[in-house]
């Protein structure tokens, strides 16, 4: 069997058209949605992510501000900049690109962002709201994965779902969203004794480890849906995920490619969260 491809690029295009319509409606009412992107240091991968996010804003009618600071920026100066963005009425979403230089406490920085502008959904207030079933913002990557399930008619109610990876930005919120959608969820991680024993019984597997070939064909139940969040480079420098795509696609029912899967959806959901924040601000104005 060859799995059906879940096309994140095509789905993003559809969702971004809706974003552009909502952005235009807000702008017409004098509330153009605005995203502030903050980058500290010169990590080349972060520069690419940030540039893509700013361009996605420009392409879809959102205002964006892009602050680039040297790696020597102090924590106090960064906190002061966030405080100014919290109070700026043109800005509805604030994204501080991670990782930050080692001398800056990223936890402190995330907690400094006003929860109503925390479009990444990483602030403890937003993590807690997600945990208790009343999310203000869903973290972009897992939110994008949920949109993929919806668009491709993947049944989650009663499904066995396995998430491999337990980070605060992907694995844990992914598990919570799957639970909210009535899946039976198992979280695996680097200390899990026999991951294959869990994945072989799974209708849905989401892999987010940052490690190539975490999921191989012998670990997958025929017809299962496989979502690959990973972004790695192979020995030729080519972008690849955490899943052995060539072999797993022969067993799975649905699968996401890398590139062209989860990556574009993450940026799309950042735009969606910013629009939602702007709509809330406009309705309170
Ligand atoms: P992370 O913070 O490094 O977390 C990785 C998780 O994987 C940890 O929970 C770790 O377990 C687990 N893990 C590591 N090796 C494992 C193994 N051999 N078997 C089982 N679990 C293992 O990474 P992250 O931020 O969640 O990101 C994961 C991947 O997704 C990375 O490749 C990242 O680049 C990518 N990513 C992509 C997008 C996108 O938009 N496409 C967005 C975010 C992240 P422990 O907790 O036990 O250490």
Coordinates of N, CA, C and O and ligand atoms in Angstrom, one line a residue, residues 49 141 164-171 188-192 195 207-211 214 228-232 242 262-264 266-267, ligand 1:
X49 N 13.7 31.0 9.7 CA 12.4 30.9 10.2 C 11.7 32.2 10.3 O 10.6 32.5 9.9
X141 N 2.5 24.6 16.1 CA 2.8 23.3 15.4 C 1.7 22.3 15.7 O 1.1 21.7 14.7
X164 N 5.4 10.8 19.9 CA 6.8 10.5 20.3 C 7.5 11.9 20.5 O 7.7 12.6 19.5
X165 N 7.9 12.2 21.7 CA 8.5 13.5 22.0 C 7.6 14.2 23.1 O 6.4 14.1 23.0
X166 N 8.2 14.8 24.1 CA 7.4 15.5 25.1 C 7.9 16.9 25.4 O 7.9 17.3 26.6
X167 N 8.3 17.6 24.4 CA 8.7 19.0 24.6 C 7.5 19.9 24.9 O 6.3 19.5 24.6
X168 N 7.7 21.0 25.6 CA 6.6 21.9 25.9 C 6.0 22.6 24.6 O 4.9 23.0 24.7
X169 N 6.8 22.6 23.5 CA 6.3 23.4 22.4 C 5.6 22.4 21.4 O 4.8 22.8 20.6
X170 N 6.0 21.1 21.4 CA 5.3 20.2 20.4 C 4.6 19.0 21.1 O 3.4 18.9 21.1
X171 N 5.4 18.1 21.7 CA 4.9 16.9 22.2 C 3.8 17.0 23.2 O 2.7 16.5 23.0
X188 N 5.4 8.9 24.3 CA 6.7 8.2 24.4 C 7.8 9.2 24.3 O 7.7 10.3 23.8
X189 N 9.0 8.9 24.9 CA 10.1 9.8 25.0 C 11.4 8.9 25.0 O 11.4 7.7 24.8
X190 N 12.5 9.6 25.3 CA 13.8 8.9 25.1 C 14.0 7.8 26.2 O 14.9 6.9 26.0
X191 N 13.2 7.8 27.2 CA 13.3 6.8 28.3 C 12.3 5.7 28.1 O 12.2 4.7 28.9
X192 N 11.4 5.8 27.1 CA 10.4 4.7 26.9 C 11.1 3.4 26.5 O 12.0 3.4 25.6
X195 N 9.2 1.6 22.3 CA 8.3 2.5 21.6 C 7.5 1.7 20.5 O 6.3 2.0 20.4
X207 N 5.4 12.2 15.3 CA 6.8 12.0 15.7 C 7.4 13.4 15.8 O 7.4 14.1 14.8
X208 N 8.0 13.7 17.0 CA 8.7 15.0 17.2 C 9.8 14.8 18.1 O 9.8 15.2 19.3
X209 N 10.9 14.3 17.6 CA 12.1 14.0 18.4 C 13.3 14.8 17.9 O 14.2 15.0 18.7
X210 N 13.4 15.1 16.6 CA 14.6 15.7 16.1 C 15.6 14.7 15.8 O 16.8 15.0 15.7
X211 N 15.2 13.5 15.6 CA 16.1 12.4 15.4 C 15.7 11.6 14.2 O 14.5 11.0 14.2
X214 N 13.4 7.8 13.6 CA 12.8 7.5 14.9 C 11.7 6.4 14.7 O 11.5 5.5 15.5
X228 N 4.9 13.7 10.7 CA 6.3 13.9 10.9 C 6.6 15.3 11.2 O 6.6 16.2 10.3
X229 N 6.9 15.7 12.5 CA 7.2 17.1 12.8 C 8.6 17.4 12.7 O 9.0 18.6 12.5
X230 N 9.5 16.4 12.7 CA 10.9 16.6 12.7 C 11.5 17.4 11.5 O 10.9 17.4 10.4
X231 N 12.6 18.2 11.8 CA 13.3 18.9 10.7 C 14.7 18.7 10.9 O 15.4 19.2 11.9
X232 N 15.3 17.8 10.1 CA 16.7 17.4 10.2 C 17.4 17.5 8.9 O 16.7 17.7 7.9
X242 N 11.7 13.0 11.0 CA 12.1 11.9 12.0 C 11.6 10.6 11.5 O 11.8 9.6 12.2
X262 N 4.3 19.5 7.9 CA 4.0 20.3 9.1 C 4.6 21.7 9.1 O 4.0 22.7 9.6
X263 N 5.8 21.9 8.5 CA 6.5 23.1 8.5 C 5.6 24.3 8.0 O 5.5 25.3 8.8
X264 N 5.1 24.3 6.8 CA 4.2 25.4 6.4 C 3.0 25.6 7.2 O 2.6 26.8 7.4
X266 N 2.8 25.3 10.5 CA 3.2 26.0 11.7 C 3.1 27.5 11.5 O 2.6 28.3 12.3
X267 N 3.7 28.0 10.3 CA 3.6 29.4 10.1 C 2.2 29.9 9.8 O 1.8 30.9 10.3
Ligands
LIG1 P1 13.1 18.8 21.8 O1 12.7 19.9 22.7 O2 14.5 18.5 21.6 O3 12.3 17.4 22.3 C1 12.6 16.2 21.7 C2 11.8 15.2 22.3 O4 12.1 13.9 21.7 C3 12.2 14.9 23.8 O5 11.0 14.8 24.6 C4 13.0 13.7 23.8 O6 12.8 12.9 25.0 C5 12.4 12.9 22.6 N1 13.4 12.0 22.1 C6 14.7 12.3 21.7 N2 15.2 11.2 21.2 C7 14.3 10.2 21.3 C8 14.3 8.8 21.0 N3 15.4 8.2 20.5 N4 13.2 8.1 21.1 C9 12.1 8.7 21.7 N5 12.0 10.0 22.0 C10 13.1 10.7 21.8 O7 12.5 19.0 20.3 P2 11.2 19.8 19.8 O8 11.3 21.2 20.0 O9 9.9 19.1 20.3 O10 11.3 19.5 18.3 C11 11.3 18.2 17.8 C12 11.6 18.2 16.3 O11 10.6 18.9 15.6 C13 12.9 18.9 15.9 O12 13.4 18.3 14.7 C14 12.4 20.3 15.5 O13 13.3 20.9 14.6 C15 11.1 20.0 14.9 N6 10.1 21.1 14.9 C16 9.5 21.3 13.7 C17 8.6 22.3 13.7 C18 7.9 22.5 12.4 O14 7.2 23.5 12.2 N7 7.9 21.6 11.4 C19 8.2 23.0 14.8 C20 8.9 22.7 16.0 C21 9.8 21.7 16.0 P3 13.3 13.3 26.4 O15 12.3 14.3 26.9 O16 13.2 12.1 27.2 O17 14.6 13.9 26.3

